[in-house]
């Protein structure tokens, strides 16, 4: 009799343990489903935009200054707190801001010391549009076209060796653990700053563009034309050897302070 009671008690304990196991298993599966859905929702709810420079230049002269330049400095994304929407147009696909390189961090406010980021438009204009009109290009532009052709032909079939910026950058750059900075006492302009180095070609170019902040007549071309001379432009020719957010301590020691505001419309949230 005593043995039967013990067996009955053991059976009840086993049943309780079994029920606890089943409940734990269900809770574990439910937790995994919730976690998966959260990850899936998060990955689907945020789209990154392609980053563009706002200026669409029309080049009149291009000189190849140095075909074998090793750039070492900073890639800067300059963003206004209240950007002119006529100039810095933003959509669900694109984010527009000023993009340039500098060799010294103190040059960030000196336009005459920056290297411009305009080589995509530049290459299309000289290499594609003028391909059939070689006699009217001029010796400087012909030399550039030869350099540009070499640049694209070497890498176009080798995806793993494509040069830095052969593919457009996206705003996922700013989604990582990177701070947004103001320089000294100016809080109306902010910067994302990356240390950057790569082999490159240096160009010097003249160009003009329509300043969409200054309308002088009606129509799509009714804006003031701005002329820029001797602009310095970099074209990366190999994979980047360094591209990472600049260290906070270095920037703080050089007059930067963490911004109290953040850029708008960097991402598409769905």
XYZ file of N, CA, C and O in Angstrom, residues 23-37:
60
model
N 5.339 23.892 -20.869
C 5.101 25.330 -20.755
C 6.363 26.118 -21.085
O 6.322 27.135 -21.795
N 7.504 25.635 -20.575
C 8.784 26.310 -20.864
C 9.086 26.282 -22.352
O 9.545 27.273 -22.937
N 8.820 25.136 -22.981
C 9.062 25.002 -24.418
C 8.197 25.977 -25.209
O 8.654 26.626 -26.152
N 6.927 26.080 -24.806
C 6.021 27.011 -25.493
C 6.477 28.466 -25.316
O 6.446 29.256 -26.258
N 6.894 28.793 -24.081
C 7.366 30.155 -23.820
C 8.618 30.454 -24.614
O 8.807 31.578 -25.133
N 9.516 29.455 -24.718
C 10.749 29.648 -25.487
C 10.445 29.894 -26.954
O 10.995 30.800 -27.583
N 9.538 29.085 -27.514
C 9.162 29.256 -28.926
C 8.510 30.612 -29.151
O 8.801 31.316 -30.118
N 7.611 30.990 -28.223
C 6.937 32.285 -28.329
C 7.948 33.432 -28.265
O 7.855 34.395 -29.037
N 8.922 33.333 -27.373
C 9.954 34.367 -27.233
C 10.777 34.486 -28.503
O 11.102 35.599 -28.963
N 11.119 33.332 -29.092
C 11.904 33.343 -30.331
C 11.108 33.967 -31.470
O 11.654 34.704 -32.293
N 9.809 33.671 -31.517
C 8.956 34.251 -32.564
C 8.887 35.773 -32.411
O 9.009 36.522 -33.385
N 8.696 36.236 -31.184
C 8.628 37.685 -30.921
C 9.942 38.358 -31.292
O 9.961 39.412 -31.935
N 11.061 37.725 -30.881
C 12.382 38.293 -31.180
C 12.617 38.361 -32.674
O 13.078 39.380 -33.203
N 12.260 37.290 -33.387
C 12.436 37.267 -34.844
C 11.606 38.355 -35.505
O 12.072 39.064 -36.402
N 10.364 38.492 -35.054
C 9.482 39.515 -35.631
C 10.008 40.921 -35.377
O 9.935 41.794 -36.245
